[in-house]
Coordinates of C-alpha atoms and ligand atoms in Angstrom, one line a residue:
X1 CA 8.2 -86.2 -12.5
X2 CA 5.5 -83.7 -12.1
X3 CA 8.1 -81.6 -9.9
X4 CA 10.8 -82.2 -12.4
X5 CA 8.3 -80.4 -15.1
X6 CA 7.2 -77.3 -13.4
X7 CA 11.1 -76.7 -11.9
X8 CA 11.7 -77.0 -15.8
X9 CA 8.8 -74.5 -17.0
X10 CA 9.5 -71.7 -13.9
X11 CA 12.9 -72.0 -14.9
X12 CA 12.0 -70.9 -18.4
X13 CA 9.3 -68.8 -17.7
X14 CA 11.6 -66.7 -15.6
X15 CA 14.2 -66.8 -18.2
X16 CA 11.7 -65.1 -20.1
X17 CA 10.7 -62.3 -17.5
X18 CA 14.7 -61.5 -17.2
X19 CA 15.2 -60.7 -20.9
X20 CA 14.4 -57.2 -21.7
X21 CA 17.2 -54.8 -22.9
X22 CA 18.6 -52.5 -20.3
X23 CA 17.9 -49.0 -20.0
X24 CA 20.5 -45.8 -20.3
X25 CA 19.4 -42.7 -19.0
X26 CA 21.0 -39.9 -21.3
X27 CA 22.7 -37.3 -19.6
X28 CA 20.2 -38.8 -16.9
X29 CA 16.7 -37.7 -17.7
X30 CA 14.3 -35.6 -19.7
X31 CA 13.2 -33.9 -16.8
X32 CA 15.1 -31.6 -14.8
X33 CA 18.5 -29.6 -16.6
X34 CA 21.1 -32.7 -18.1
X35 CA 23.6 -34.2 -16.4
X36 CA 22.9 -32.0 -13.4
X37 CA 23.1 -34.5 -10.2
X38 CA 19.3 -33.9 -9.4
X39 CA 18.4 -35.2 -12.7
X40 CA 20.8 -38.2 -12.5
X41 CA 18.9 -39.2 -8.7
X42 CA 15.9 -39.2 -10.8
X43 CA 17.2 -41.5 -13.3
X44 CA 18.5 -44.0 -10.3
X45 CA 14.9 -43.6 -8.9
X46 CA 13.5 -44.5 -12.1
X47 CA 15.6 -47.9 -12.5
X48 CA 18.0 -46.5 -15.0
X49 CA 20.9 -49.9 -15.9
X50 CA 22.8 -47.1 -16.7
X51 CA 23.1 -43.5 -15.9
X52 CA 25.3 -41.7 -19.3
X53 CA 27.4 -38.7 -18.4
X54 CA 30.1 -36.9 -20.2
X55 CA 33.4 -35.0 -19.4
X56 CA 35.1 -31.9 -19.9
X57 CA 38.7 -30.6 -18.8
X58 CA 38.6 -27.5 -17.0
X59 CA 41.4 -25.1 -17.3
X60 CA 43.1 -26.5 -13.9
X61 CA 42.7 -29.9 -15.6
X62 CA 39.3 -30.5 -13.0
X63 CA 36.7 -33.1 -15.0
X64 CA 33.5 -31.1 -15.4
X65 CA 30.4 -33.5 -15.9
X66 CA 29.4 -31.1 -19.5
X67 CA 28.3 -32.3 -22.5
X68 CA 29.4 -29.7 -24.9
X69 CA 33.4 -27.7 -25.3
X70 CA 31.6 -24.5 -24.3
X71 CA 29.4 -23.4 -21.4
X72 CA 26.8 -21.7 -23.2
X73 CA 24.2 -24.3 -24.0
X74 CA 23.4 -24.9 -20.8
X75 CA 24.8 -21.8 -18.4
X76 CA 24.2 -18.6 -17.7
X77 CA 28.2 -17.7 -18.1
X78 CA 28.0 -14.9 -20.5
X79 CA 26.2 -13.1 -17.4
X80 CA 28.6 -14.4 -14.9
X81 CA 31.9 -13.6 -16.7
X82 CA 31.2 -11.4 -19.6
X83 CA 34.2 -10.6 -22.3
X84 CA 35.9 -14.3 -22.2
X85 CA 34.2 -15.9 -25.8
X86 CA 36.8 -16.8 -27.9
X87 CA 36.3 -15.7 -31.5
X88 CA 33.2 -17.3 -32.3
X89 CA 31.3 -15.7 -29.0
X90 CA 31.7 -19.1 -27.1
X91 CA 32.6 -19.6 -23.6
X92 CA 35.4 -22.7 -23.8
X93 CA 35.1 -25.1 -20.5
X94 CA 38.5 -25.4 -21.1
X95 CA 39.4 -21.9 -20.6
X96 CA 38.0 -21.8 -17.2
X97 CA 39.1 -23.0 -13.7
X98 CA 36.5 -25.0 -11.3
X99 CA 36.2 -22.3 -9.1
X100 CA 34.9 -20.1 -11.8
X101 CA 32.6 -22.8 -13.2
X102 CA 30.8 -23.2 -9.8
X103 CA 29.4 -19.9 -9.9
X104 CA 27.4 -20.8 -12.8
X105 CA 24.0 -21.8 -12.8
X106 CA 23.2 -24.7 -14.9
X107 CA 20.0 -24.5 -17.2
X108 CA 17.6 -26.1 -19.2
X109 CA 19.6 -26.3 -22.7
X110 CA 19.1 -23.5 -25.4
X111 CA 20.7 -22.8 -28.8
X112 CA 23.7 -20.8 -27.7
X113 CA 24.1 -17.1 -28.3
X114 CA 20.2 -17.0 -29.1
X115 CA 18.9 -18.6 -25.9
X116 CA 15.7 -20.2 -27.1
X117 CA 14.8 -23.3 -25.5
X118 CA 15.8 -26.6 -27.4
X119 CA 12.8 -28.9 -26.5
X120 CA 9.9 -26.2 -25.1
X121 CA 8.2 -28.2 -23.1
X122 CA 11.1 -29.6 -21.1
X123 CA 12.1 -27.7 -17.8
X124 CA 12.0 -24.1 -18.0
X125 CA 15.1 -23.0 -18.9
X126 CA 14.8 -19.6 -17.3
X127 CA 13.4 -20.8 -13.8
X128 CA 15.5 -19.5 -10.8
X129 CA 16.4 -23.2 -9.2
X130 CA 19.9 -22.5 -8.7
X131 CA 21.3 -25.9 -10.2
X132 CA 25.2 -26.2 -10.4
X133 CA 27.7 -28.5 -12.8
X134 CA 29.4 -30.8 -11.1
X135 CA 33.0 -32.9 -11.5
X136 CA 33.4 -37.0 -12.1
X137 CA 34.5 -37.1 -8.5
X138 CA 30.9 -35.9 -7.5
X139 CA 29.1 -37.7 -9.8
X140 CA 31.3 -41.0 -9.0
X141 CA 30.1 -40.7 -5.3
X142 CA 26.1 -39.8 -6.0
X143 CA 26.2 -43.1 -7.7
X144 CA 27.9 -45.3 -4.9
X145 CA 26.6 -43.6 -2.8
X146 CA 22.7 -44.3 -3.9
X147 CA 23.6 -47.6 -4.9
X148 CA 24.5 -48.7 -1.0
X149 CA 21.5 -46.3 0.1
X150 CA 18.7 -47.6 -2.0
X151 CA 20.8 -51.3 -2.6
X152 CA 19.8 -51.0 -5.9
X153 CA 23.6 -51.2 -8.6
X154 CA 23.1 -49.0 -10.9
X155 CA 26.3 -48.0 -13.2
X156 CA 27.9 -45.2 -14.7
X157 CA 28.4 -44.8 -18.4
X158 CA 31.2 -42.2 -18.7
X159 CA 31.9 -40.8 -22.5
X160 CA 35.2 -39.3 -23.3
X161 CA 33.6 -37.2 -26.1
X162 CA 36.5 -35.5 -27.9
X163 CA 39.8 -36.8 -26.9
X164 CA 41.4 -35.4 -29.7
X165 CA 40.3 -31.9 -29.1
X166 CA 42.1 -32.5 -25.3
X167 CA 45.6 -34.4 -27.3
X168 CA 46.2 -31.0 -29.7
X169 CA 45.5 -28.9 -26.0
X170 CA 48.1 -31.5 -24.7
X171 CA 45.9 -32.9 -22.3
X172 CA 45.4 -36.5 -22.2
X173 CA 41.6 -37.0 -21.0
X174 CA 41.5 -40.2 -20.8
X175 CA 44.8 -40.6 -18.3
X176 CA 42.8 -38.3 -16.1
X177 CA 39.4 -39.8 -16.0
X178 CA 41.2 -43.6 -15.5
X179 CA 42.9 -42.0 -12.6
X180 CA 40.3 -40.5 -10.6
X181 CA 38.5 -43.8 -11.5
X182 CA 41.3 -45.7 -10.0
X183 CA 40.8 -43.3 -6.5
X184 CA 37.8 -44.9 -5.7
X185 CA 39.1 -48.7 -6.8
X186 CA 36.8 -48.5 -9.9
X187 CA 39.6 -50.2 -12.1
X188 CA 37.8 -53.8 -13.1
X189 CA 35.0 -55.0 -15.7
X190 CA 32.6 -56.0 -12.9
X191 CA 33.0 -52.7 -11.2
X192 CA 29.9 -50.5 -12.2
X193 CA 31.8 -47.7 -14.7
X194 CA 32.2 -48.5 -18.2
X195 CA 34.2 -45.6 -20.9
X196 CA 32.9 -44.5 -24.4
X197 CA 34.0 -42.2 -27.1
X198 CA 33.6 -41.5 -30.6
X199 CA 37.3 -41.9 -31.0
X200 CA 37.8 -45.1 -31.9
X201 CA 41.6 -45.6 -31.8
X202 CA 41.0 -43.7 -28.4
X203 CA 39.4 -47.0 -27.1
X204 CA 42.4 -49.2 -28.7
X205 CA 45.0 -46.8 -26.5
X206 CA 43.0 -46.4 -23.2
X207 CA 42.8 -50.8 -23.7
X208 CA 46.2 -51.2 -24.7
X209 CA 48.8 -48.1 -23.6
X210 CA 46.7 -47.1 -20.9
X211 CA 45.9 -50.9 -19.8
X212 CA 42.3 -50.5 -18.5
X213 CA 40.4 -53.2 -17.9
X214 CA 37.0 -52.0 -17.8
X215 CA 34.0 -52.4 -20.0
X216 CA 34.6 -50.0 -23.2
X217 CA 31.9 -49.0 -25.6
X218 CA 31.9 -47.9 -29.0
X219 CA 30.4 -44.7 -29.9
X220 CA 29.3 -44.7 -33.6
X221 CA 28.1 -41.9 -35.9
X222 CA 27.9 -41.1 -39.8
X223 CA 31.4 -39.9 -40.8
X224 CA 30.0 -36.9 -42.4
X225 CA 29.1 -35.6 -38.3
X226 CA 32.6 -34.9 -38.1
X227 CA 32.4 -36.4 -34.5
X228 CA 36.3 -37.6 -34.5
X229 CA 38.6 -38.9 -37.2
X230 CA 37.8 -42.4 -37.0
X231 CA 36.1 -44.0 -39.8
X232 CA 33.0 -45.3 -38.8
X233 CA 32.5 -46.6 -42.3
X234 CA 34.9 -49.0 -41.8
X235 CA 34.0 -49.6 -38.1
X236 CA 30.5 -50.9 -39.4
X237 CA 31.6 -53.3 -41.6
X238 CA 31.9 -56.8 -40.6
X239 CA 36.0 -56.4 -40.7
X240 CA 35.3 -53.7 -38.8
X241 CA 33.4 -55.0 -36.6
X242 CA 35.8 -58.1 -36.0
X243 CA 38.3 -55.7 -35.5
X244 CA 36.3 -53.9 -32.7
X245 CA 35.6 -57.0 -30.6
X246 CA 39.5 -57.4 -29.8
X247 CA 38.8 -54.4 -27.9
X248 CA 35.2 -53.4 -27.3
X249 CA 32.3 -54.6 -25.3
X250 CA 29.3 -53.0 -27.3
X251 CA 28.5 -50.5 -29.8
X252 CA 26.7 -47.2 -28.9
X253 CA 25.8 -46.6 -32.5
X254 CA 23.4 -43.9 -33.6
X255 CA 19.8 -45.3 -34.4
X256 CA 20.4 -44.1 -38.2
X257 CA 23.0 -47.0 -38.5
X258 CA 20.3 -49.6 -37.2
X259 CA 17.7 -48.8 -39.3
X260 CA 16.8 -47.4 -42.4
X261 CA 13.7 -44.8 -42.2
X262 CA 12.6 -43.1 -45.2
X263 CA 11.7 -39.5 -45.6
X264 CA 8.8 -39.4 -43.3
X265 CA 11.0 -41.4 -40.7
X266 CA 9.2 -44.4 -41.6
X267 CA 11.0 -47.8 -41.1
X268 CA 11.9 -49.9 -44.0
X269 CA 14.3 -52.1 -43.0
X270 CA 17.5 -52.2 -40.8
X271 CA 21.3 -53.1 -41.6
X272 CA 23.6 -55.9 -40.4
X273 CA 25.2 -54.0 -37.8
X274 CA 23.3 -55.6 -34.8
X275 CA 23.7 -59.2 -36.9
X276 CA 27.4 -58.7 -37.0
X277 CA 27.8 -57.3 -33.7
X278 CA 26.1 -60.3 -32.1
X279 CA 28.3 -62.8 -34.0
X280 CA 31.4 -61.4 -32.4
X281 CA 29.5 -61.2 -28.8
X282 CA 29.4 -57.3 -29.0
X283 CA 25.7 -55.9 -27.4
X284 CA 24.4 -52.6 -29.3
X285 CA 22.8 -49.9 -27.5
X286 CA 21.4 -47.4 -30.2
X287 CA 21.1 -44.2 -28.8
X288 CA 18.9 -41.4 -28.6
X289 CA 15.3 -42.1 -28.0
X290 CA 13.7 -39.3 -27.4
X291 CA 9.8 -39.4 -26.5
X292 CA 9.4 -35.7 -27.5
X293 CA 11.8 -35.7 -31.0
X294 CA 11.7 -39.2 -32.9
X295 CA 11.4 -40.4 -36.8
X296 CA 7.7 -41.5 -37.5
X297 CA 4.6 -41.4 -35.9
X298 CA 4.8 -43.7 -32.9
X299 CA 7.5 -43.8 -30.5
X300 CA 6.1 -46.8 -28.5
X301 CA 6.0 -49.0 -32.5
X302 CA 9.6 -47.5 -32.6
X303 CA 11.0 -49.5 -29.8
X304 CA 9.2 -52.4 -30.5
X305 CA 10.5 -52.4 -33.5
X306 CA 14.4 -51.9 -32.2
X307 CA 13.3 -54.4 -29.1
X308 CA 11.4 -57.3 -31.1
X309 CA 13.0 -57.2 -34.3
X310 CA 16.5 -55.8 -34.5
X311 CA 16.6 -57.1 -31.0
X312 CA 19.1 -54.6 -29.7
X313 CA 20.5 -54.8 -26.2
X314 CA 19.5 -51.7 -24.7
X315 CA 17.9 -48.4 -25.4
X316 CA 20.0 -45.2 -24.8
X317 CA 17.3 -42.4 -23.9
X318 CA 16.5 -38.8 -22.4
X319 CA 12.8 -41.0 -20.9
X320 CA 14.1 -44.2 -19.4
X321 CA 11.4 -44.0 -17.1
X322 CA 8.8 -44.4 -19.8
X323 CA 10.8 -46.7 -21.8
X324 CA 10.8 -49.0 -18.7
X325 CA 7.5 -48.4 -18.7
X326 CA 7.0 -50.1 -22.5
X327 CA 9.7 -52.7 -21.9
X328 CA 8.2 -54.1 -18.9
X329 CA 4.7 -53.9 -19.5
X330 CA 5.6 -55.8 -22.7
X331 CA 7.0 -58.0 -20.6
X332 CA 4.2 -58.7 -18.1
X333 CA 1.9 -59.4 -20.8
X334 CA 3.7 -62.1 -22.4
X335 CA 4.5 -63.5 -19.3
X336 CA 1.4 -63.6 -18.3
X337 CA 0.4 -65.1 -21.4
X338 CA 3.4 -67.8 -20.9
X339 CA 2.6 -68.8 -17.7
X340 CA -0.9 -69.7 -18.8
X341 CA -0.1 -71.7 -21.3
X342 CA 2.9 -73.1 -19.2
X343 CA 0.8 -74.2 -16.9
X344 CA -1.9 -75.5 -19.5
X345 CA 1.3 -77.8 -20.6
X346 CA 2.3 -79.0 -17.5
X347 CA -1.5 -80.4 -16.8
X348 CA -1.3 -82.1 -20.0
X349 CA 1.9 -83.8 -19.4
X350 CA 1.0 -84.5 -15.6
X351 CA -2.4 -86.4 -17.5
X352 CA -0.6 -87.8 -20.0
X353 CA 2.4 -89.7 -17.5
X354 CA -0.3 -90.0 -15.4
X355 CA -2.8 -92.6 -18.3
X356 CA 0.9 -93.9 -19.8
X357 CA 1.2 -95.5 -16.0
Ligands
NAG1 C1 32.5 -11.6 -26.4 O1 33.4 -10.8 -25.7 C2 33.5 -9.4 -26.2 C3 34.5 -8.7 -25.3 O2 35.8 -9.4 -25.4 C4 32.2 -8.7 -26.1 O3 32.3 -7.4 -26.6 C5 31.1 -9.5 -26.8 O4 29.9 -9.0 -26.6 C6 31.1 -11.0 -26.4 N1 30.2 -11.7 -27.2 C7 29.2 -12.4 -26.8 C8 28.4 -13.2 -27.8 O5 28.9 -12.4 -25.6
NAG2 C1 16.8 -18.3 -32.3 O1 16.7 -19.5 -33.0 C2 15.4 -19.8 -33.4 C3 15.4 -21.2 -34.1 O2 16.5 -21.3 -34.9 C4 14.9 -18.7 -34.4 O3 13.6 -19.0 -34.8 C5 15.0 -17.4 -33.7 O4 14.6 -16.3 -34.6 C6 16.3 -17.1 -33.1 N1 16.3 -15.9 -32.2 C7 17.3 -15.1 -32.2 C8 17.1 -13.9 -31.3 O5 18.3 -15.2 -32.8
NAG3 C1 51.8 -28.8 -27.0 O1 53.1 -29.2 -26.7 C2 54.0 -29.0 -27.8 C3 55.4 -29.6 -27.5 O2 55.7 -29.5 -26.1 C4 54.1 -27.5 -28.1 O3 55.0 -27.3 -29.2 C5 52.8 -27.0 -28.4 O4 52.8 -25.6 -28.6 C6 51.8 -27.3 -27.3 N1 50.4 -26.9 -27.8 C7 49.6 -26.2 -27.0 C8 48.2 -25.9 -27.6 O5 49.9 -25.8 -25.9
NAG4 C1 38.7 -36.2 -6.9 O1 39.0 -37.3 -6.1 C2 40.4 -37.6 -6.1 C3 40.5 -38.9 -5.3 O2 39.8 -38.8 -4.1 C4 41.2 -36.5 -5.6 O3 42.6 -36.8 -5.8 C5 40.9 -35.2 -6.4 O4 41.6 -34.1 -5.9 C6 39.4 -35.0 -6.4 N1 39.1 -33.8 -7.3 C7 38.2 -33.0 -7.0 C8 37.9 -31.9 -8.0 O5 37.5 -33.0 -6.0
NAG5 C1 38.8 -52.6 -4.4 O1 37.6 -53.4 -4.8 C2 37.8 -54.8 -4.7 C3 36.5 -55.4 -5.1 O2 36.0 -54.9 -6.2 C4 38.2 -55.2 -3.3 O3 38.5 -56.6 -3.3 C5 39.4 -54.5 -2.9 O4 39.7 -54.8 -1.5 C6 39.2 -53.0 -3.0 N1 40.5 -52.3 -2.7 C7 40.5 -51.2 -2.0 C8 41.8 -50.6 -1.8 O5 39.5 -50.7 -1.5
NAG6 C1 42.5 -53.7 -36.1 O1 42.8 -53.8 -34.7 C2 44.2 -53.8 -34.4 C3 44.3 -54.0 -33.0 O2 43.2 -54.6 -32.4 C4 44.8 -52.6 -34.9 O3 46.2 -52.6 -34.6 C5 44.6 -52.4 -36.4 O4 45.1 -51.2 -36.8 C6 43.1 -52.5 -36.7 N1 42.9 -52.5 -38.1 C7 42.3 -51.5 -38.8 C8 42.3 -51.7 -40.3 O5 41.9 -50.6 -38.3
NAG7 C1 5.3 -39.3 -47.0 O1 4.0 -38.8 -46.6 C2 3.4 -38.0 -47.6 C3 2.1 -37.5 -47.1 O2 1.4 -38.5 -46.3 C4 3.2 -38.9 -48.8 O3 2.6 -38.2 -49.9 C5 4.5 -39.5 -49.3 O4 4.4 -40.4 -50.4 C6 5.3 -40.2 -48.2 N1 6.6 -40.6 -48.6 C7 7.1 -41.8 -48.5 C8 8.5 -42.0 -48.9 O5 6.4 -42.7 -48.1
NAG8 C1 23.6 -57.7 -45.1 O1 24.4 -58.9 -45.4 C2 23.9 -59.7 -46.4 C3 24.8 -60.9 -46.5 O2 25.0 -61.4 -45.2 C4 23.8 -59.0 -47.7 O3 23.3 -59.8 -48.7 C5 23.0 -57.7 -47.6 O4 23.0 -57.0 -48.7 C6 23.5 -56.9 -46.4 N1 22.6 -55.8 -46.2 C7 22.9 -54.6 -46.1 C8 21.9 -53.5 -45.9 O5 24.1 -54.2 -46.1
NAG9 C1 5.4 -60.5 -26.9 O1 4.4 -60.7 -27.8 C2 4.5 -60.1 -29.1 C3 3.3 -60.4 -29.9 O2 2.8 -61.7 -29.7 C4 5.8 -60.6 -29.8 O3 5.9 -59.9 -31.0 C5 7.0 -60.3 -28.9 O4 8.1 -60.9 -29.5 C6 6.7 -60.9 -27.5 N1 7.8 -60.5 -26.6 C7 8.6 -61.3 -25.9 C8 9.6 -60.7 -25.0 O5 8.4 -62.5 -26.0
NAG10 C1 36.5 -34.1 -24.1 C2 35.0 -34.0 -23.8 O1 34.6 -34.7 -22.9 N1 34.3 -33.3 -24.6 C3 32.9 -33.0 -24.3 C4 33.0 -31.7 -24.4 O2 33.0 -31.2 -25.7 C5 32.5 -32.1 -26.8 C6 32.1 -31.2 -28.0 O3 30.8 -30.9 -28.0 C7 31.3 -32.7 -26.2 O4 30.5 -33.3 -27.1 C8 31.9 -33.7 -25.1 O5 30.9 -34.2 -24.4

């Protein structure tokens, strides 16, 4: 009996240690130049569920691991090959073959065509460390290949970010990143890749014309971003929502769509989107907490407050080491707390059958 009772309160206790949300590192990490492959080791090393990347088309149709169209946010390729901008005085991935991107050196990010630094005290963007950009294929084997070396699974959370932009340059992104996927057998849900993008209907045609099975997230924004032309107004409505489940495993919305902050970025309240998600099984993972650029005055009451009372299902951030950090230490301390008064419980019961006999 007594057996029975403890079996029964380790089972739940441990329940209880298991539940926190899981962590996304954003273009890896905070700390070194994003989506670089040093920073993406550090986010493996730091425990990362999930490491985010995103992809370009190069002019020879090679997937650069970017996050922006152009090159200049984050390279030095107005040095490297001056006089290709287009119009605007950007530097297009797209008009550029893989050979020419490698001899680029990848930097901490600035505003473009001004060259200040976007968060100052991140890396210094004009150090001499001679990191490179890298394709999917790359990126796809750092990942397997740190998962079997440390035996630790972490996953890849690819974003197609502007499909469109690829269909009206007659590319189809998506066909190419499925297919390099499919190279290295990465085709199923449980295999450690899952696709996101803005573009809604994107999703519906990778799932339905293009016939992938993997995990797909929703990307979600405020229509007025101009992200893509889906209408993210409708995709946050319940209907929406409903819709979204025949297709979609979660929703990557932004924060702003969780919550509702007022103008000092204080929260007062949060909408039904993570309510309605969870009633058609969807998980939300918010994105981007940032430790050095968040609403409010706390960043530690900010994801309590997305963790213990939205109760999303992950946190999509540029620190996942130190949201770890919060998350589990959260977590010891209540369990701590549970197993004490677990145990206190069990004593009684044990006295209790213990008199009744
Ligand atoms: C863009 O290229 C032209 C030459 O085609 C050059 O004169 C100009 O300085 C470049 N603009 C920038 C911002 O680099
Ligand atoms: C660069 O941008 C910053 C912030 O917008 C601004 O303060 C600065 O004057 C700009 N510098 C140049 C050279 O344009
Ligand atoms: C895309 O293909 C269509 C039809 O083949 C052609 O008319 C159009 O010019 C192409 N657009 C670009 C940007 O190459
Ligand atoms: C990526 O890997 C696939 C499959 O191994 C291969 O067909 C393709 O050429 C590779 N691309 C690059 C840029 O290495
Ligand atoms: C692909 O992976 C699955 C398991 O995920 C495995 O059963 C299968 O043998 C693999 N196929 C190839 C060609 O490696
Ligand atoms: C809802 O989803 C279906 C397929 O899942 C799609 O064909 C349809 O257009 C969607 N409805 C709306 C209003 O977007
Ligand atoms: C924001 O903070 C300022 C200064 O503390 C205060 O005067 C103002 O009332 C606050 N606004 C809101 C909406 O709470
Ligand atoms: C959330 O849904 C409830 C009904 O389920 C509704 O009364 C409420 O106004 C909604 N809140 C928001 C912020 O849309
Ligand atoms: C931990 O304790 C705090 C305060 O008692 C509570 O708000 C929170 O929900 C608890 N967290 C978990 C994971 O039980
Ligand atoms: C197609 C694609 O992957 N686009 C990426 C490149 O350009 C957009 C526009 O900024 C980025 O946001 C995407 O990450």
């Amino acid at each position: 009996m007594l057996l029975y009772f403890m079996l029964f309160y380790c089972l739940a206790i441990c329940q209880g240690l298991q539940q926190r949300p899981l962590v996304i590192g954003h273009r890896g990490s905070a700390y070194l130049p994003e989506l670089t492959l040093a920073t993406q080791s550090m986010a493996h090393a730091f425990g990362a569920d999930f490491i985010e990347i995103d992809v370009n088309l190069s002019k020879d149709n090679q997937l650069i691991v970017i996050h922006d169209l152009y090159l200049d946010g984050v390279t030095n390729v107005a040095e490297i090959h001056p006089g290709r901008n287009r119009s605007n005085g950007l530097n297009y991935v797209i008009d550029f073959t893989l050979d020419e991107i490698r001899q680029l050196t990848v930097r901490e990010r600035v505003r473009p065509l001004n060259g200040t630094q976007i968060y100052p005290l991140r890396f210094p963007s004009r150090s001499v460390v001679p990191f490179r950009l890298s394709t999917l294929n790359e990126t796809i084997e750092l990942l397997l290949g740190l998962n079997r070396a440390t035996g630790r699974q972490r996953q890849l959370l690819i974003e197609i970010k502007k499909p469109e932009y690829h269909t009206e340059n007659n590319r189809s992104i998506s066909r190419v990143v499925l297919g390099t996927l499919r190279a290295y057998n990465l085709t199923r849900p449980t295999d450690p890749v899952v696709i996101q993008t803005f573009h809604i209907e994107e999703l519906m045609n990778i799932r339905r014309n293009l016939g992938s099975e993997l995990r797909l997230f929703a990307l979600m924004t405020l229509n007025r971003v101009g992200e893509s032309s889906s209408d993210y107004d409708f995709y946050r409505s319940r209907e929406g929502i409903a819709n979204l489940s025949q297709t979609v495993q979660a929703l990557a919305p932004d924060h702003l769509l969780v919550v509702d902050y007022d103008s000092n970025g204080t929260i007062v309240g949060m909408s039904n989107l993570t309510k309605w998600a969870h009633e058609y099984n969807l998980q939300v993972y918010p994105y981007t907490f940032r430790k050095d650029l968040f609403p409010g005055s706390s960043f530690e009451n900010l994801v309590d407050y997305f963790w213990h009372t939205v109760q999303v299902d992950g946190f999509i951030t540029d620190h996942p080491d130190y949201v770890l950090q919060l998350l589990e230490n959260d977590i010891t301390k209540n369990g701590s707390k549970n197993l004490a008064s677990h145990l206190f419980l069990s004593i009684l019961t044990f006295v209790f059958i213990t008199i009744c006999l």
